[in-house]
Amino acid sequence: MAAIKVHGSPLSTATRRVLACLYEKEIDFQFVPINMATGEHKSDNFLALNPFGQVPAFEDGDLTLFESRASANYVAHEFADKGTQLLISGSNKEVAVLELWKEVEAHQFNTPSSKVVWELFFKPFLGMATDAAVVEENETQLGKVLDVYETRLTQSKYLASDNFTLADLYHLPNIQYLLATPAKKLFESRPHVDAWVKEITARPAWSKVLAMMNQ
Amino acid sequence: MALKLYGAALSPCTSRVMTCLHEKEADFELVPVDLFAGEHKQLPFLAKNPFGQIPALEDGDLSLFESRAIAAYVAEKFKETGNDLIRHQSLKEAAEVKVWMEVESQQYHPAISPIIFQFFAAPLQGYAPDQAIIDENTEKLGKVLDVYEDKLGRTKYLAGDFYSLADLFHLSFTYYFMKTPCAHLINERPHVKAWWEDISSRPAFQKVASAMNFGEKGN
């Protein structure tokens, strides 16, 4: 049995963030499905893994983590020598640029993109009504963020450097859902962002994450 | 050459970075950015942060923004001096610090930030604080603080029995929060309250707290 376990849901954006990292690093792991429809993520067993009652939770032997970005970051460091290099090595100055774009994902991209994904993908999926005002407000906000990305991606092949890193990977789950909605127009109208989106969503490791839906 | 931090002494995000700089005993120069004149939304500042927000940091040829990334850089660059904020000698401890840094980012900040905005920023824009927004977010924050109360009953600080960047990241927004009528959320949870009193009394934070007087009469 693998020492690494991910407790989560194949539909969950945060779960996918950790899975993407594990597939990029070519690490064996055990996936433990959590049935969110029955509230399993709020059960005592799961709360012992993540007191915030959110998927995913992550285990490596006796280490238990939660928060997908912290878990993925741990994997990228612990298994630095395996699979895809997701970190920037070198001087503190060079590493700082990676940390910066990870923060941009967390504090600029994540909130408006998550709101649009919820309104345009998950609500219809769950039989709930979309709130057009929320969509408009957050698409506008997301558009401003993507304008900054468009400029950045003329200077750099990927967000933090000329190589794919954790900063790009963290965007994959929300980008994938946005592509299944009319909000994909926000990418299509920005050529460098569009090329970057196509590139990172075509990565084999990401395809393996999506294939888990079929299991 | 000293680091240059572009920001404002009363801004919680700028203070987040300054607290870290003081913990590491690092020399820096605070270059004021005139928020009321909209300096942060124009060139040349936009060249330092295309999102038009303070703070930004310059270290020679390196230009950074996002206060948490800047603080993490400072903690790494000066890891051999001052207080150990990142547990760099233990990957497991470092990972625990990262978990609680993410918790601040993803759980704590989204709940506390709108409350700060309603009490401090909305009046400047001519609006009374929106009680519905305050109530919604105090409820969210209360649930987060319940988790903190439990954790801090088991470890002295968030990531373990050691003060870390994860605790530091909470200081500046919580400082403003304690000036609002919602401060009871902290005070009525004994472990959280003891943690807050401990971390906010650290000399490095006391140095920046004295300038955090946003919204007070005379400013």
Tab-separated table of C-alpha atoms in Angstrom:
chain	number	residue	atom	x	y	z
A	1	MET	CA	0.000	0.000	0.000
A	2	ALA	CA	1.322	3.405	-0.953
A	3	ALA	CA	2.531	5.623	1.893
A	4	ILE	CA	0.832	8.581	0.184
A	5	LYS	CA	-2.933	8.901	0.429
A	6	VAL	CA	-5.224	11.558	-0.960
A	7	HIS	CA	-8.698	11.720	0.538
A	8	GLY	CA	-10.999	13.650	-1.791
A	9	SER	CA	-13.377	13.810	-4.696
A	10	PRO	CA	-12.420	13.538	-8.385
A	11	LEU	CA	-14.715	16.493	-9.194
A	12	SER	CA	-13.238	18.788	-6.565
A	13	THR	CA	-10.930	21.520	-7.863
A	14	ALA	CA	-8.760	21.409	-4.767
A	15	THR	CA	-8.458	17.609	-4.926
A	16	ARG	CA	-7.453	17.875	-8.589
A	17	ARG	CA	-4.754	20.375	-7.698
A	18	VAL	CA	-3.001	17.813	-5.499
A	19	LEU	CA	-3.564	14.929	-7.932
A	20	ALA	CA	-2.047	16.963	-10.778
A	21	CYS	CA	1.090	17.442	-8.732
A	22	LEU	CA	1.342	13.731	-7.837
A	23	TYR	CA	0.949	12.701	-11.493
A	24	GLU	CA	3.526	15.266	-12.638
A	25	LYS	CA	5.969	13.846	-10.068
A	26	GLU	CA	5.088	10.248	-11.072
A	27	ILE	CA	4.465	9.299	-7.429
A	28	ASP	CA	2.424	6.244	-6.419
A	29	PHE	CA	-0.512	7.121	-4.218
A	30	GLN	CA	-3.767	5.709	-2.937
A	31	PHE	CA	-6.917	7.691	-3.677
A	32	VAL	CA	-9.546	7.443	-0.941
A	33	PRO	CA	-12.888	8.718	-2.256
A	34	ILE	CA	-14.865	10.959	0.099
A	35	ASN	CA	-18.596	10.983	-0.570
A	36	MET	CA	-19.489	14.652	-0.298
A	37	ALA	CA	-23.126	14.053	-1.226
A	38	THR	CA	-23.544	12.177	2.062
A	39	GLY	CA	-21.536	14.765	4.015
A	40	GLU	CA	-18.621	12.423	4.601
A	41	HIS	CA	-16.249	15.427	4.557
A	42	LYS	CA	-17.934	16.660	7.748
A	43	SER	CA	-17.664	13.288	9.523
A	44	ASP	CA	-15.494	12.877	12.601
A	45	ASN	CA	-13.112	10.582	10.718
A	46	PHE	CA	-12.483	13.176	8.041
A	47	LEU	CA	-12.425	16.142	10.445
A	48	ALA	CA	-9.549	14.389	12.202
A	49	LEU	CA	-7.627	14.786	8.925
A	50	ASN	CA	-8.845	18.306	8.084
A	51	PRO	CA	-10.563	20.221	10.877
A	52	PHE	CA	-11.983	22.616	8.246
A	53	GLY	CA	-14.028	19.758	6.748
A	54	GLN	CA	-12.886	20.318	3.159
A	55	VAL	CA	-11.381	17.978	0.588
A	56	PRO	CA	-8.666	17.033	0.004
A	57	ALA	CA	-6.701	15.725	2.938
A	58	PHE	CA	-3.229	14.330	2.342
A	59	GLU	CA	-1.131	11.753	4.160
A	60	ASP	CA	2.496	10.708	3.706
A	61	GLY	CA	3.141	8.093	6.343
A	62	ASP	CA	2.783	9.861	9.691
A	63	LEU	CA	2.486	13.339	8.151
A	64	THR	CA	-1.065	14.628	7.657
A	65	LEU	CA	-1.658	17.817	5.677
A	66	PHE	CA	-4.583	19.772	4.304
A	67	GLU	CA	-4.957	22.871	2.061
A	68	SER	CA	-4.266	21.700	-1.491
A	69	ARG	CA	-1.545	24.261	-2.194
A	70	ALA	CA	0.418	23.334	0.944
A	71	SER	CA	0.048	19.631	0.116
A	72	ALA	CA	1.172	20.067	-3.506
A	73	ASN	CA	4.060	22.253	-2.379
A	74	TYR	CA	5.203	19.566	0.066
A	75	VAL	CA	5.098	16.918	-2.708
A	76	ALA	CA	7.077	19.155	-5.061
A	77	HIS	CA	9.807	19.587	-2.436
A	78	GLU	CA	9.874	16.071	-0.961
A	79	PHE	CA	10.090	14.501	-4.416
A	80	ALA	CA	12.159	17.226	-6.061
A	81	ASP	CA	14.262	14.627	-7.841
A	82	LYS	CA	11.359	12.763	-9.455
A	83	GLY	CA	9.247	13.479	-12.508
A	84	THR	CA	8.623	17.048	-13.679
A	85	GLN	CA	10.576	19.814	-11.981
A	86	LEU	CA	7.820	22.022	-10.559
A	87	LEU	CA	10.003	24.328	-8.507
A	88	ILE	CA	12.570	26.957	-9.362
A	89	SER	CA	15.965	26.226	-7.903
A	90	GLY	CA	18.699	28.781	-7.588
A	91	SER	CA	19.029	32.023	-5.705
A	92	ASN	CA	16.394	33.288	-3.302
A	93	LYS	CA	15.625	35.966	-5.885
A	94	GLU	CA	14.795	33.383	-8.513
A	95	VAL	CA	12.674	31.333	-6.100
A	96	ALA	CA	10.837	34.482	-5.013
A	97	VAL	CA	9.363	34.903	-8.487
A	98	LEU	CA	7.697	31.477	-8.165
A	99	GLU	CA	6.276	32.399	-4.754
A	100	LEU	CA	4.956	35.639	-6.217
A	101	TRP	CA	2.971	33.962	-9.001
A	102	LYS	CA	1.633	31.345	-6.569
A	103	GLU	CA	0.303	34.238	-4.499
A	104	VAL	CA	-1.202	35.827	-7.608
A	105	GLU	CA	-3.115	32.594	-8.258
A	106	ALA	CA	-4.345	32.537	-4.658
A	107	HIS	CA	-5.258	36.204	-4.260
A	108	GLN	CA	-6.100	37.503	-7.737
A	109	PHE	CA	-7.167	34.562	-9.933
A	110	ASN	CA	-8.762	32.125	-7.499
A	111	THR	CA	-11.631	34.206	-6.124
A	112	PRO	CA	-13.224	35.518	-9.337
A	113	SER	CA	-12.557	32.293	-11.269
A	114	SER	CA	-14.023	30.137	-8.473
A	115	LYS	CA	-17.156	32.268	-8.397
A	116	VAL	CA	-17.645	31.982	-12.157
A	117	VAL	CA	-17.022	28.201	-12.027
A	118	TRP	CA	-19.586	27.856	-9.239
A	119	GLU	CA	-22.227	29.924	-11.102
A	120	LEU	CA	-21.696	28.606	-14.638
A	121	PHE	CA	-20.613	25.003	-14.059
A	122	PHE	CA	-21.615	23.638	-10.669
A	123	LYS	CA	-24.962	25.355	-10.137
A	124	PRO	CA	-26.503	24.042	-13.387
A	125	PHE	CA	-24.941	20.658	-12.655
A	126	LEU	CA	-26.691	20.676	-9.265
A	127	GLY	CA	-29.967	21.996	-10.656
A	128	MET	CA	-29.572	25.472	-9.152
A	129	ALA	CA	-30.158	28.830	-10.868
A	130	THR	CA	-27.195	30.899	-12.069
A	131	ASP	CA	-26.938	34.470	-10.728
A	132	ALA	CA	-26.136	36.575	-13.808
A	133	ALA	CA	-25.047	39.597	-11.777
A	134	VAL	CA	-22.431	37.550	-9.924
A	135	VAL	CA	-21.205	36.133	-13.228
A	136	GLU	CA	-20.879	39.563	-14.804
A	137	GLU	CA	-19.083	41.089	-11.835
A	138	ASN	CA	-16.596	38.240	-11.573
A	139	GLU	CA	-15.997	37.849	-15.303
A	140	THR	CA	-15.106	41.547	-15.355
A	141	GLN	CA	-12.726	41.077	-12.439
A	142	LEU	CA	-11.231	37.941	-13.973
A	143	GLY	CA	-10.766	39.789	-17.258
A	144	LYS	CA	-8.636	42.423	-15.509
A	145	VAL	CA	-6.502	39.701	-13.944
A	146	LEU	CA	-6.091	37.988	-17.310
A	147	ASP	CA	-4.997	41.300	-18.857
A	148	VAL	CA	-2.049	41.232	-16.442
A	149	TYR	CA	-1.397	37.583	-17.383
A	150	GLU	CA	-1.503	38.478	-21.087
A	151	THR	CA	1.303	41.012	-20.604
A	152	ARG	CA	3.268	38.671	-18.354
A	153	LEU	CA	3.056	35.822	-20.870
A	154	THR	CA	4.617	37.978	-23.566
A	155	GLN	CA	7.688	38.235	-21.318
A	156	SER	CA	7.805	34.690	-20.007
A	157	LYS	CA	6.710	31.378	-21.525
A	158	TYR	CA	4.952	30.332	-18.307
A	159	LEU	CA	3.936	32.502	-15.388
A	160	ALA	CA	6.981	32.252	-13.140
A	161	SER	CA	9.652	31.289	-15.678
A	162	ASP	CA	10.183	29.737	-19.085
A	163	ASN	CA	9.307	26.349	-17.577
A	164	PHE	CA	6.042	24.920	-16.244
A	165	THR	CA	5.958	25.238	-12.449
A	166	LEU	CA	3.574	24.921	-9.497
A	167	ALA	CA	2.371	28.464	-10.238
A	168	ASP	CA	0.891	27.304	-13.564
A	169	LEU	CA	-0.314	23.971	-12.138
A	170	TYR	CA	-2.352	25.666	-9.394
A	171	HIS	CA	-4.523	27.279	-12.107
A	172	LEU	CA	-5.443	24.045	-13.888
A	173	PRO	CA	-8.548	22.999	-11.927
A	174	ASN	CA	-10.453	26.283	-12.326
A	175	ILE	CA	-9.264	26.733	-15.926
A	176	GLN	CA	-10.580	23.278	-16.861
A	177	TYR	CA	-14.061	24.072	-15.562
A	178	LEU	CA	-14.071	27.544	-17.144
A	179	LEU	CA	-13.326	25.917	-20.517
A	180	ALA	CA	-16.615	24.028	-20.208
A	181	THR	CA	-18.572	27.291	-19.875
A	182	PRO	CA	-19.126	30.453	-21.957
A	183	ALA	CA	-16.471	32.098	-19.772
A	184	LYS	CA	-13.849	30.442	-21.960
A	185	LYS	CA	-14.180	33.536	-24.142
A	186	LEU	CA	-12.033	35.332	-21.562
A	187	PHE	CA	-9.108	33.127	-22.612
A	188	GLU	CA	-9.864	33.071	-26.342
A	189	SER	CA	-9.700	36.858	-26.664
A	190	ARG	CA	-6.185	36.995	-25.177
A	191	PRO	CA	-3.713	35.215	-27.518
A	192	HIS	CA	-0.876	34.565	-25.061
A	193	VAL	CA	-3.249	33.459	-22.303
A	194	ASP	CA	-5.058	31.258	-24.845
A	195	ALA	CA	-1.838	29.572	-25.921
A	196	TRP	CA	-0.798	29.038	-22.292
A	197	VAL	CA	-4.207	27.560	-21.394
A	198	LYS	CA	-4.061	25.152	-24.338
A	199	GLU	CA	-0.505	24.162	-23.467
A	200	ILE	CA	-1.005	23.441	-19.773
A	201	THR	CA	-4.351	21.638	-20.149
A	202	ALA	CA	-2.790	19.313	-22.738
A	203	ARG	CA	-0.152	18.029	-20.324
A	204	PRO	CA	-0.313	14.204	-19.946
A	205	ALA	CA	-0.346	14.410	-16.141
A	206	TRP	CA	-3.449	16.615	-16.279
A	207	SER	CA	-5.159	14.158	-18.628
A	208	LYS	CA	-4.607	11.465	-16.002
A	209	VAL	CA	-6.370	13.637	-13.401
A	210	LEU	CA	-9.362	14.047	-15.740
A	211	ALA	CA	-9.367	10.308	-16.490
A	212	MET	CA	-10.050	9.620	-12.802
A	213	MET	CA	-13.644	10.729	-13.483
A	214	ASN	CA	-14.030	7.500	-15.454
A	215	GLN	CA	-13.060	5.216	-12.590
B	1	MET	CA	22.108	48.201	-0.391
B	2	ALA	CA	18.996	48.133	1.766
B	3	LEU	CA	15.679	46.724	0.669
B	4	LYS	CA	13.074	49.231	-0.495
B	5	LEU	CA	9.474	48.618	0.508
B	6	TYR	CA	6.877	50.714	-1.299
B	7	GLY	CA	3.703	51.040	0.748
B	8	ALA	CA	1.987	52.805	3.622
B	9	ALA	CA	2.627	52.371	7.340
B	10	LEU	CA	-1.097	52.127	8.117
B	11	SER	CA	-1.754	49.444	5.515
B	12	PRO	CA	-2.155	45.916	6.906
B	13	CYS	CA	-0.447	44.310	3.912
B	14	THR	CA	2.530	46.641	4.138
B	15	SER	CA	2.651	45.979	7.894
B	16	ARG	CA	2.682	42.234	7.249
B	17	VAL	CA	5.967	42.652	5.398
B	18	MET	CA	7.445	45.174	7.856
B	19	THR	CA	6.764	42.854	10.806
B	20	CYS	CA	8.696	40.115	9.026
B	21	LEU	CA	11.564	42.502	8.243
B	22	HIS	CA	11.774	43.483	11.912
B	23	GLU	CA	11.707	39.825	13.068
B	24	LYS	CA	14.658	39.188	10.747
B	25	GLU	CA	16.429	42.384	11.842
B	26	ALA	CA	16.756	43.325	8.171
B	27	ASP	CA	17.494	46.875	7.061
B	28	PHE	CA	14.914	48.438	4.810
B	29	GLU	CA	13.584	51.773	3.658
B	30	LEU	CA	9.835	52.418	3.592
B	31	VAL	CA	9.013	54.496	0.515
B	32	PRO	CA	5.546	55.998	1.063
B	33	VAL	CA	2.942	55.532	-1.654
B	34	ASP	CA	0.168	58.134	-1.603
B	35	LEU	CA	-3.002	56.045	-1.670
B	36	PHE	CA	-5.348	59.005	-1.469
B	37	ALA	CA	-3.773	60.469	-4.599
B	38	GLY	CA	-4.183	57.102	-6.346
B	39	GLU	CA	-0.436	56.722	-6.746
B	40	HIS	CA	-0.751	52.933	-6.555
B	41	LYS	CA	-2.976	52.840	-9.643
B	42	GLN	CA	-0.623	54.786	-11.907
B	43	LEU	CA	2.851	54.536	-13.374
B	44	PRO	CA	5.516	54.306	-12.106
B	45	PHE	CA	4.023	52.200	-9.294
B	46	LEU	CA	2.101	49.986	-11.740
B	47	ALA	CA	5.438	48.871	-13.159
B	48	LYS	CA	6.240	47.457	-9.710
B	49	ASN	CA	2.841	45.789	-9.230
B	50	PRO	CA	0.586	45.497	-12.285
B	51	PHE	CA	-2.342	44.763	-9.916
B	52	GLY	CA	-2.009	48.284	-8.499
B	53	GLN	CA	-1.797	47.284	-4.825
B	54	ILE	CA	0.697	48.018	-2.077
B	55	PRO	CA	3.188	46.832	-1.013
B	56	ALA	CA	5.936	46.198	-3.548
B	57	LEU	CA	9.557	45.378	-2.730
B	58	GLU	CA	12.801	46.089	-4.509
B	59	ASP	CA	16.023	44.243	-3.690
B	60	GLY	CA	18.545	45.358	-6.249
B	61	ASP	CA	17.325	43.920	-9.543
B	62	LEU	CA	14.509	41.899	-7.959
B	63	SER	CA	11.034	43.409	-7.930
B	64	LEU	CA	8.261	41.622	-5.984
B	65	PHE	CA	4.645	42.148	-4.968
B	66	GLU	CA	2.010	40.177	-2.963
B	67	SER	CA	2.809	40.714	0.738
B	68	ARG	CA	2.957	37.002	1.583
B	69	ALA	CA	5.430	36.275	-1.229
B	70	ILE	CA	7.552	39.235	-0.140
B	71	ALA	CA	7.506	38.114	3.503
B	72	ALA	CA	8.393	34.539	2.478
B	73	TYR	CA	11.343	35.882	0.452
B	74	VAL	CA	12.548	37.950	3.406
B	75	ALA	CA	12.210	34.959	5.755
B	76	GLU	CA	14.234	32.826	3.334
B	77	LYS	CA	16.897	35.417	2.489
B	78	PHE	CA	17.568	36.152	6.152
B	79	LYS	CA	16.944	32.656	7.476
B	80	GLU	CA	20.260	32.596	9.341
B	81	THR	CA	19.543	35.769	11.347
B	82	GLY	CA	16.808	36.884	13.703
B	83	ASN	CA	13.963	34.502	14.599
B	84	ASP	CA	13.388	31.271	12.652
B	85	LEU	CA	10.032	31.835	10.977
B	86	ILE	CA	10.052	29.032	8.403
B	87	ARG	CA	11.648	25.956	10.111
B	88	HIS	CA	13.911	25.466	7.124
B	89	GLN	CA	15.865	22.697	8.819
B	90	SER	CA	12.892	20.348	8.984
B	91	LEU	CA	10.807	19.659	5.886
B	92	LYS	CA	7.951	18.340	8.016
B	93	GLU	CA	7.842	21.412	10.275
B	94	ALA	CA	8.176	23.633	7.210
B	95	ALA	CA	5.202	21.804	5.660
B	96	GLU	CA	3.108	22.407	8.793
B	97	VAL	CA	3.966	26.104	8.606
B	98	LYS	CA	2.842	26.103	4.979
B	99	VAL	CA	-0.486	24.454	5.904
B	100	TRP	CA	-1.304	27.237	8.358
B	101	MET	CA	-0.054	29.934	5.981
B	102	GLU	CA	-2.580	28.556	3.498
B	103	VAL	CA	-5.254	28.517	6.228
B	104	GLU	CA	-4.629	32.235	6.840
B	105	SER	CA	-4.874	32.849	3.095
B	106	GLN	CA	-7.869	30.688	2.253
B	107	GLN	CA	-9.932	30.519	5.474
B	108	TYR	CA	-9.082	33.436	7.781
B	109	HIS	CA	-8.385	36.264	5.377
B	110	PRO	CA	-11.561	35.951	3.258
B	111	ALA	CA	-13.691	36.176	6.421
B	112	ILE	CA	-11.833	38.927	8.278
B	113	SER	CA	-11.042	41.175	5.319
B	114	PRO	CA	-14.643	42.190	4.480
B	115	ILE	CA	-15.231	43.048	8.162
B	116	ILE	CA	-12.161	45.341	8.170
B	117	PHE	CA	-13.346	46.880	4.907
B	118	GLN	CA	-16.829	47.632	6.275
B	119	PHE	CA	-15.579	49.293	9.460
B	120	PHE	CA	-12.576	51.181	8.081
B	121	ALA	CA	-12.849	51.701	4.340
B	122	ALA	CA	-16.588	51.973	3.667
B	123	PRO	CA	-16.968	55.129	5.797
B	124	LEU	CA	-14.255	56.802	3.721
B	125	GLN	CA	-16.266	56.072	0.610
B	126	GLY	CA	-19.343	57.586	2.226
B	127	TYR	CA	-21.123	54.384	3.235
B	128	ALA	CA	-22.162	53.193	6.660
B	129	PRO	CA	-20.845	49.728	7.526
B	130	ASP	CA	-23.103	47.068	5.953
B	131	GLN	CA	-24.338	44.960	8.854
B	132	ALA	CA	-25.398	42.075	6.616
B	133	ILE	CA	-21.859	41.704	5.287
B	134	ILE	CA	-20.458	42.020	8.801
B	135	ASP	CA	-22.855	39.390	10.171
B	136	GLU	CA	-22.214	36.953	7.330
B	137	ASN	CA	-18.473	37.182	7.815
B	138	THR	CA	-18.433	37.124	11.603
B	139	GLU	CA	-20.320	33.860	11.349
B	140	LYS	CA	-17.703	32.471	8.928
B	141	LEU	CA	-14.835	33.804	11.014
B	142	GLY	CA	-16.340	32.301	14.161
B	143	LYS	CA	-16.275	28.828	12.606
B	144	VAL	CA	-12.659	29.299	11.545
B	145	LEU	CA	-11.757	30.498	15.036
B	146	ASP	CA	-13.406	27.395	16.519
B	147	VAL	CA	-10.835	25.341	14.604
B	148	TYR	CA	-8.066	27.647	15.849
B	149	GLU	CA	-9.326	27.351	19.455
B	150	ASP	CA	-9.037	23.588	19.241
B	151	LYS	CA	-5.598	23.643	17.576
B	152	LEU	CA	-4.201	26.234	19.984
B	153	GLY	CA	-5.364	24.079	22.877
B	154	ARG	CA	-2.952	21.435	21.598
B	155	THR	CA	-0.023	23.508	20.302
B	156	LYS	CA	1.231	26.857	21.536
B	157	TYR	CA	1.239	28.400	18.052
B	158	LEU	CA	-0.566	27.440	14.870
B	159	ALA	CA	2.027	25.188	13.193
B	160	GLY	CA	3.464	23.741	16.399
B	161	ASP	CA	5.057	24.860	19.637
B	162	PHE	CA	7.098	27.446	17.729
B	163	TYR	CA	6.191	30.922	16.445
B	164	SER	CA	6.272	30.990	12.648
B	165	LEU	CA	5.366	32.982	9.584
B	166	ALA	CA	1.902	31.354	9.781
B	167	ASP	CA	1.174	33.198	13.057
B	168	LEU	CA	2.817	36.406	11.793
B	169	PHE	CA	0.562	36.557	8.730
B	170	HIS	CA	-2.462	37.030	11.024
B	171	LEU	CA	-1.137	40.022	12.939
B	172	SER	CA	-1.954	43.110	10.919
B	173	PHE	CA	-5.564	42.413	9.916
B	174	THR	CA	-6.368	41.061	13.395
B	175	TYR	CA	-4.907	44.222	14.944
B	176	TYR	CA	-7.503	46.323	13.101
B	177	PHE	CA	-10.184	43.728	13.845
B	178	MET	CA	-9.575	44.132	17.585
B	179	LYS	CA	-10.546	47.821	17.255
B	180	THR	CA	-14.031	46.878	15.993
B	181	PRO	CA	-17.096	45.760	17.955
B	182	CYS	CA	-16.384	42.223	16.664
B	183	ALA	CA	-13.286	41.813	18.842
B	184	HIS	CA	-15.253	39.560	21.171
B	185	LEU	CA	-14.806	36.722	18.644
B	186	ILE	CA	-11.156	36.600	19.709
B	187	ASN	CA	-11.673	37.459	23.374
B	188	GLU	CA	-14.307	34.826	24.067
B	189	ARG	CA	-12.041	31.971	22.914
B	190	PRO	CA	-9.412	31.535	25.662
B	191	HIS	CA	-6.690	29.805	23.639
B	192	VAL	CA	-7.134	32.150	20.686
B	193	LYS	CA	-7.098	35.127	23.025
B	194	ALA	CA	-3.880	33.957	24.733
B	195	TRP	CA	-2.266	33.337	21.316
B	196	TRP	CA	-3.300	36.800	20.108
B	197	GLU	CA	-1.914	38.500	23.222
B	198	ASP	CA	1.352	36.593	22.828
B	199	ILE	CA	1.963	37.249	19.139
B	200	SER	CA	0.800	40.882	19.188
B	201	SER	CA	3.128	41.721	22.055
B	202	ARG	CA	6.234	40.649	20.124
B	203	PRO	CA	8.601	43.637	19.765
B	204	ALA	CA	8.811	43.258	15.984
B	205	PHE	CA	5.041	43.740	15.710
B	206	GLN	CA	4.888	46.498	18.323
B	207	LYS	CA	7.182	48.534	16.064
B	208	VAL	CA	4.694	48.497	13.193
B	209	ALA	CA	1.496	48.542	15.267
B	210	SER	CA	2.156	52.031	16.547
B	211	ALA	CA	1.767	53.409	13.006
B	212	MET	CA	-1.397	51.427	12.218
B	213	ASN	CA	-3.878	54.174	13.009
B	214	PHE	CA	-6.148	54.037	9.960
B	215	GLY	CA	-9.495	55.674	10.546
B	216	GLU	CA	-8.599	57.257	13.842
B	217	LYS	CA	-9.441	60.890	14.414
B	218	GLY	CA	-6.766	63.241	13.218
B	219	ASN	CA	-5.724	61.052	10.267
